[in-house]
């Protein structure tokens, strides 16, 4: 089929809309150009060529793949990791490793099936989805601390082996479509001998024993966990609730036992991702709201006559528990001017409104709520997390190595000081700070910057030790 310009018009020199393929290749690379052409739509359909799409391919897929490899290589070099002849059996690795390998093997089967029927568009899209969503945005982000550990124990070894296997498999599966970048990654991963090439390696096949580990139940469980996390992130963004500010609880609406079991199994992942202290379940979204009672004067007048206004005041003063009782039973008996009267839902309009202190949303079939009420402990932890973020940025800007130990000095209010001292161990662990304290008068400081930490102004200094 034809290749048109981005507006769907035929390219011609007279219209000035011709795209020079060699210019595109020189600017974005042959791999990105090929990948874009194969993923934008199937090759038997007319293609609207847009260089912005090629640019997005560079940043989204290849940029993510290269950054993921760079992350692996940095820590593999620090720890002198080499893939062993006898790796840890996948079944004996931590849950998130087993999930990734199971998901990877599902990908292998899917890509092989697509390639076999020349549906390269579906195959390439599946690879990109895995690299961006599963490998980078979920696995690597969730496992960063495992690579930061100082000792090469079984947990860290399993993380290295799992990430290595994923990168190696992706490089092999992507190589027929993008021959250069996967080749470079493959050669670096394998420390290949001269003449070796990803294009001469065995293509990943679901029939091969190495790609047969599958745990469907674990994949389903992780799918539920990630759906809740995505809903929680969206809700935080919508309500401008910074992820570094911890919240007391996440409430999930579900009366499905399988859903609850999946969430409970992955509860720590959800708590870490959404920065909440606890997860609770409710059976109905109604439990995330409160009822407000409003008088219906059309019904009050005929029933109570001259007392209608006074009864209306009593209705407005109903407690939440009384409003729920009226909703449930349709009638409520209350004390009114030394006597008892009965109110029905004819005389009372029950208005359901979001409960105070809760942010509620529904996304992808999940209704959740975040408790937005903050106590002193939560506020202090929020300041400490913000402080850690600022120090980490300063480490990077100062050109420190990821293994460098540092000293941190700061100047700020007593509120900031109290929060830092309260969570000093956490801050030092996260920033590799051997020393942490207030700056002393006349002390010589290096790498000094002023920051907003929460709603406080703080001056921070970092130095190697």
Tab-separated table of N, CA and C in Angstrom, residues 176-272:
chain	number	residue	atom	x	y	z
A	176	UNK	N	14.896	-9.364	14.473
A	176	UNK	CA	14.491	-9.420	13.058
A	176	UNK	C	13.871	-8.127	12.553
A	177	UNK	N	13.302	-7.342	13.459
A	177	UNK	CA	12.649	-6.096	13.060
A	177	UNK	C	13.563	-4.892	13.226
A	178	UNK	N	14.442	-4.952	14.207
A	178	UNK	CA	15.370	-3.843	14.473
A	178	UNK	C	16.757	-4.456	14.649
A	179	UNK	N	17.544	-4.524	13.605
A	179	UNK	CA	18.765	-5.336	13.636
A	179	UNK	C	19.950	-4.764	14.406
A	180	UNK	N	19.919	-3.484	14.776
A	180	UNK	CA	21.138	-2.870	15.307
A	180	UNK	C	21.160	-2.731	16.834
A	181	UNK	N	20.168	-2.077	17.404
A	181	UNK	CA	20.171	-1.878	18.863
A	181	UNK	C	20.074	-3.208	19.606
A	182	UNK	N	19.175	-4.118	19.246
A	182	UNK	CA	19.175	-5.426	19.910
A	182	UNK	C	20.498	-6.169	19.771
A	183	UNK	N	21.153	-6.005	18.619
A	183	UNK	CA	22.469	-6.631	18.429
A	183	UNK	C	23.476	-6.085	19.441
A	184	UNK	N	23.481	-4.760	19.623
A	184	UNK	CA	24.421	-4.144	20.563
A	184	UNK	C	24.161	-4.632	21.985
A	185	UNK	N	22.895	-4.710	22.373
A	185	UNK	CA	22.550	-5.173	23.719
A	185	UNK	C	22.935	-6.640	23.886
A	186	UNK	N	22.655	-7.450	22.897
A	186	UNK	CA	22.990	-8.878	22.947
A	186	UNK	C	24.489	-9.084	23.125
A	187	UNK	N	25.286	-8.377	22.336
A	187	UNK	CA	26.738	-8.547	22.413
A	187	UNK	C	27.274	-8.129	23.776
A	188	UNK	N	26.722	-7.067	24.343
A	188	UNK	CA	27.181	-6.611	25.659
A	188	UNK	C	26.736	-7.568	26.768
A	189	UNK	N	25.551	-8.109	26.639
A	189	UNK	CA	25.068	-9.048	27.652
A	189	UNK	C	25.880	-10.338	27.654
A	190	UNK	N	26.211	-10.818	26.482
A	190	UNK	CA	26.851	-12.131	26.374
A	190	UNK	C	28.365	-12.067	26.329
A	191	UNK	N	28.924	-10.837	26.250
A	191	UNK	CA	30.376	-10.695	26.077
A	191	UNK	C	30.837	-11.620	24.953
A	192	UNK	N	30.113	-11.535	23.839
A	192	UNK	CA	30.280	-12.491	22.742
A	192	UNK	C	31.668	-12.434	22.115
A	193	UNK	N	32.065	-13.562	21.610
A	193	UNK	CA	33.336	-13.661	20.898
A	193	UNK	C	33.201	-13.004	19.516
A	194	UNK	N	34.322	-12.586	18.915
A	194	UNK	CA	34.263	-12.005	17.567
A	194	UNK	C	33.513	-12.929	16.605
A	195	UNK	N	32.639	-12.348	15.821
A	195	UNK	CA	31.863	-13.132	14.866
A	195	UNK	C	30.508	-13.557	15.383
A	196	UNK	N	30.297	-13.451	16.691
A	196	UNK	CA	28.995	-13.808	17.258
A	196	UNK	C	27.984	-12.719	16.923
A	197	UNK	N	26.715	-13.081	16.913
A	197	UNK	CA	25.671	-12.116	16.581
A	197	UNK	C	24.327	-12.616	17.089
A	198	UNK	N	23.474	-11.678	17.479
A	198	UNK	CA	22.112	-12.049	17.872
A	198	UNK	C	21.396	-12.713	16.709
A	199	UNK	N	21.765	-12.346	15.482
A	199	UNK	CA	21.099	-12.888	14.301
A	199	UNK	C	21.526	-14.330	14.006
A	200	UNK	N	22.547	-14.796	14.705
A	200	UNK	CA	22.978	-16.189	14.576
A	200	UNK	C	22.563	-17.014	15.788
A	201	UNK	N	21.917	-16.367	16.763
A	201	UNK	CA	21.489	-17.075	17.969
A	201	UNK	C	20.149	-17.763	17.726
A	202	UNK	N	19.793	-18.659	18.629
A	202	UNK	CA	18.524	-19.379	18.499
A	202	UNK	C	17.363	-18.456	18.853
A	203	UNK	N	16.371	-18.381	17.970
A	203	UNK	CA	15.227	-17.494	18.209
A	203	UNK	C	14.363	-18.066	19.333
A	204	UNK	N	13.862	-17.213	20.242
A	204	UNK	CA	13.029	-17.698	21.356
A	204	UNK	C	11.777	-18.416	20.841
A	205	UNK	N	11.533	-19.595	21.372
A	205	UNK	CA	10.371	-20.383	20.953
A	205	UNK	C	9.675	-20.964	22.175
A	206	UNK	N	8.351	-20.923	22.165
A	206	UNK	CA	7.582	-21.466	23.285
A	206	UNK	C	7.796	-22.967	23.432
A	207	UNK	N	8.269	-23.612	22.376
A	207	UNK	CA	8.516	-25.053	22.439
A	207	UNK	C	9.791	-25.381	23.204
A	208	UNK	N	10.649	-24.379	23.381
A	208	UNK	CA	11.921	-24.597	24.071
A	208	UNK	C	11.683	-24.632	25.576
A	209	UNK	N	12.355	-25.530	26.248
A	209	UNK	CA	12.177	-25.708	27.690
A	209	UNK	C	12.429	-24.422	28.470
A	210	UNK	N	13.357	-23.587	27.977
A	210	UNK	CA	13.720	-22.356	28.691
A	210	UNK	C	12.563	-21.370	28.773
A	211	UNK	N	11.542	-21.540	27.911
A	211	UNK	CA	10.449	-20.565	27.862
A	211	UNK	C	9.098	-21.176	28.244
A	212	UNK	N	9.130	-22.242	29.037
A	212	UNK	CA	7.881	-22.930	29.356
A	212	UNK	C	7.375	-22.669	30.769
A	213	UNK	N	8.133	-21.948	31.583
A	213	UNK	CA	7.647	-21.641	32.938
A	213	UNK	C	6.474	-20.669	32.845
A	214	UNK	N	5.337	-21.064	33.410
A	214	UNK	CA	4.162	-20.191	33.405
A	214	UNK	C	3.424	-20.317	34.741
A	215	UNK	N	2.969	-19.194	35.253
A	215	UNK	CA	2.107	-19.172	36.442
A	215	UNK	C	0.943	-18.223	36.148
A	216	UNK	N	-0.096	-18.767	35.542
A	216	UNK	CA	-1.231	-17.952	35.115
A	216	UNK	C	-1.911	-17.258	36.287
A	217	UNK	N	-2.031	-17.971	37.408
A	217	UNK	CA	-2.698	-17.384	38.578
A	217	UNK	C	-1.921	-16.179	39.092
A	218	UNK	N	-0.596	-16.275	39.069
A	218	UNK	CA	0.236	-15.160	39.515
A	218	UNK	C	0.094	-13.971	38.561
A	219	UNK	N	0.022	-14.229	37.267
A	219	UNK	CA	-0.175	-13.142	36.302
A	219	UNK	C	-1.518	-12.449	36.534
A	220	UNK	N	-2.564	-13.244	36.816
A	220	UNK	CA	-3.888	-12.672	37.084
A	220	UNK	C	-3.865	-11.832	38.352
A	221	UNK	N	-3.180	-12.351	39.373
A	221	UNK	CA	-3.057	-11.608	40.635
A	221	UNK	C	-2.348	-10.277	40.406
A	222	UNK	N	-1.244	-10.305	39.670
A	222	UNK	CA	-0.480	-9.079	39.438
A	222	UNK	C	-1.263	-8.101	38.569
A	223	UNK	N	-2.081	-8.616	37.677
A	223	UNK	CA	-2.916	-7.748	36.846
A	223	UNK	C	-3.878	-6.944	37.717
A	224	UNK	N	-4.469	-7.600	38.725
A	224	UNK	CA	-5.375	-6.905	39.643
A	224	UNK	C	-4.621	-5.871	40.468
A	225	UNK	N	-3.441	-6.247	40.950
A	225	UNK	CA	-2.624	-5.328	41.748
A	225	UNK	C	-2.269	-4.085	40.933
A	226	UNK	N	-1.843	-4.282	39.709
A	226	UNK	CA	-1.442	-3.150	38.864
A	226	UNK	C	-2.637	-2.273	38.497
A	227	UNK	N	-3.809	-2.888	38.325
A	227	UNK	CA	-5.008	-2.099	38.021
A	227	UNK	C	-5.348	-1.174	39.180
A	228	UNK	N	-5.238	-1.683	40.402
A	228	UNK	CA	-5.506	-0.858	41.584
A	228	UNK	C	-4.450	0.238	41.710
A	229	UNK	N	-3.195	-0.111	41.466
A	229	UNK	CA	-2.118	0.883	41.532
A	229	UNK	C	-2.347	1.986	40.501
A	230	UNK	N	-2.699	1.611	39.291
A	230	UNK	CA	-2.952	2.618	38.250
A	230	UNK	C	-4.119	3.522	38.629
A	231	UNK	N	-5.166	2.932	39.200
A	231	UNK	CA	-6.310	3.736	39.640
A	231	UNK	C	-5.899	4.683	40.760
A	232	UNK	N	-5.059	4.188	41.678
A	232	UNK	CA	-4.594	5.026	42.785
A	232	UNK	C	-3.694	6.152	42.331
A	233	UNK	N	-2.813	5.867	41.385
A	233	UNK	CA	-1.939	6.921	40.854
A	233	UNK	C	-2.766	8.002	40.166
A	234	UNK	N	-3.748	7.563	39.364
A	234	UNK	CA	-4.601	8.527	38.661
A	234	UNK	C	-5.371	9.394	39.650
A	235	UNK	N	-5.844	8.786	40.732
A	235	UNK	CA	-6.592	9.540	41.739
A	235	UNK	C	-5.688	10.534	42.449
A	236	UNK	N	-4.483	10.123	42.779
A	236	UNK	CA	-3.525	11.053	43.404
A	236	UNK	C	-3.253	12.235	42.475
A	237	UNK	N	-3.037	11.946	41.196
A	237	UNK	CA	-2.754	13.020	40.238
A	237	UNK	C	-3.956	13.948	40.096
A	238	UNK	N	-5.136	13.367	40.024
A	238	UNK	CA	-6.360	14.160	39.856
A	238	UNK	C	-6.583	15.101	41.038
A	239	UNK	N	-6.291	14.626	42.252
A	239	UNK	CA	-6.518	15.423	43.460
A	239	UNK	C	-5.261	16.156	43.927
A	240	UNK	N	-4.209	16.113	43.106
A	240	UNK	CA	-2.956	16.792	43.435
A	240	UNK	C	-2.401	16.326	44.783
A	241	UNK	N	-2.441	15.016	44.996
A	241	UNK	CA	-1.895	14.413	46.210
A	241	UNK	C	-0.526	13.827	45.863
A	242	UNK	N	0.542	14.513	46.245
A	242	UNK	CA	1.891	14.074	45.890
A	242	UNK	C	2.148	12.652	46.377
A	243	UNK	N	2.789	11.868	45.525
A	243	UNK	CA	3.052	10.475	45.874
A	243	UNK	C	4.015	10.370	47.048
A	244	UNK	N	4.833	11.403	47.271
A	244	UNK	CA	5.774	11.352	48.395
A	244	UNK	C	5.093	11.622	49.736
A	245	UNK	N	3.851	12.100	49.708
A	245	UNK	CA	3.117	12.318	50.950
A	245	UNK	C	2.350	11.043	51.301
A	246	UNK	N	2.780	10.336	52.350
A	246	UNK	CA	2.065	9.111	52.714
A	246	UNK	C	0.651	9.407	53.200
A	247	UNK	N	-0.240	8.473	52.942
A	247	UNK	CA	-1.624	8.565	53.390
A	247	UNK	C	-1.933	7.360	54.274
A	248	UNK	N	-2.935	7.503	55.108
A	248	UNK	CA	-3.194	6.470	56.114
A	248	UNK	C	-3.781	5.193	55.530
A	249	UNK	N	-4.654	5.309	54.509
A	249	UNK	CA	-5.284	4.084	54.017
A	249	UNK	C	-5.835	4.246	52.607
A	250	UNK	N	-5.894	3.105	51.936
A	250	UNK	CA	-6.571	2.957	50.651
A	250	UNK	C	-7.771	2.059	50.894
A	251	UNK	N	-8.929	2.490	50.421
A	251	UNK	CA	-10.150	1.702	50.580
A	251	UNK	C	-10.570	1.202	49.204
A	252	UNK	N	-10.824	-0.096	49.096
A	252	UNK	CA	-11.187	-0.715	47.824
A	252	UNK	C	-12.584	-1.299	47.933
A	253	UNK	N	-13.416	-0.988	46.955
A	253	UNK	CA	-14.772	-1.537	46.925
A	253	UNK	C	-14.736	-2.891	46.225
A	254	UNK	N	-15.033	-3.951	46.960
A	254	UNK	CA	-15.089	-5.287	46.369
A	254	UNK	C	-15.746	-6.247	47.350
A	255	UNK	N	-16.677	-7.037	46.858
A	255	UNK	CA	-17.215	-8.139	47.663
A	255	UNK	C	-16.927	-9.471	46.977
A	256	UNK	N	-15.969	-9.437	46.042
A	256	UNK	CA	-15.530	-10.629	45.323
A	256	UNK	C	-14.342	-11.234	46.067
A	257	UNK	N	-14.506	-12.450	46.543
A	257	UNK	CA	-13.464	-13.082	47.356
A	257	UNK	C	-12.169	-13.289	46.576
A	258	UNK	N	-12.269	-13.610	45.287
A	258	UNK	CA	-11.056	-13.803	44.481
A	258	UNK	C	-10.311	-12.484	44.301
A	259	UNK	N	-11.058	-11.405	44.074
A	259	UNK	CA	-10.430	-10.089	43.956
A	259	UNK	C	-9.731	-9.716	45.254
A	260	UNK	N	-10.430	-9.920	46.355
A	260	UNK	CA	-9.846	-9.569	47.658
A	260	UNK	C	-8.593	-10.393	47.937
A	261	UNK	N	-8.638	-11.663	47.578
A	261	UNK	CA	-7.472	-12.525	47.799
A	261	UNK	C	-6.288	-12.051	46.965
A	262	UNK	N	-6.544	-11.653	45.713
A	262	UNK	CA	-5.467	-11.165	44.844
A	262	UNK	C	-4.858	-9.891	45.403
A	263	UNK	N	-5.706	-8.991	45.884
A	263	UNK	CA	-5.212	-7.728	46.440
A	263	UNK	C	-4.460	-7.974	47.736
A	264	UNK	N	-4.972	-8.852	48.577
A	264	UNK	CA	-4.279	-9.159	49.836
A	264	UNK	C	-2.905	-9.767	49.569
A	265	UNK	N	-2.820	-10.622	48.549
A	265	UNK	CA	-1.532	-11.245	48.223
A	265	UNK	C	-0.516	-10.211	47.755
A	266	UNK	N	-0.993	-9.168	47.082
A	266	UNK	CA	-0.084	-8.125	46.589
A	266	UNK	C	-0.180	-6.832	47.361
A	267	UNK	N	-0.657	-6.911	48.598
A	267	UNK	CA	-0.927	-5.693	49.373
A	267	UNK	C	0.316	-4.842	49.613
A	268	UNK	N	1.463	-5.493	49.849
A	268	UNK	CA	2.670	-4.716	50.117
A	268	UNK	C	3.110	-3.936	48.886
A	269	UNK	N	2.964	-4.541	47.708
A	269	UNK	CA	3.281	-3.832	46.465
A	269	UNK	C	2.401	-2.595	46.310
A	270	UNK	N	1.117	-2.758	46.585
A	270	UNK	CA	0.178	-1.639	46.445
A	270	UNK	C	0.509	-0.547	47.449
A	271	UNK	N	0.773	-0.938	48.690
A	271	UNK	CA	1.103	0.056	49.719
A	271	UNK	C	2.366	0.827	49.351
A	272	UNK	N	3.362	0.124	48.849
A	272	UNK	CA	4.606	0.790	48.461
A	272	UNK	C	4.383	1.729	47.278
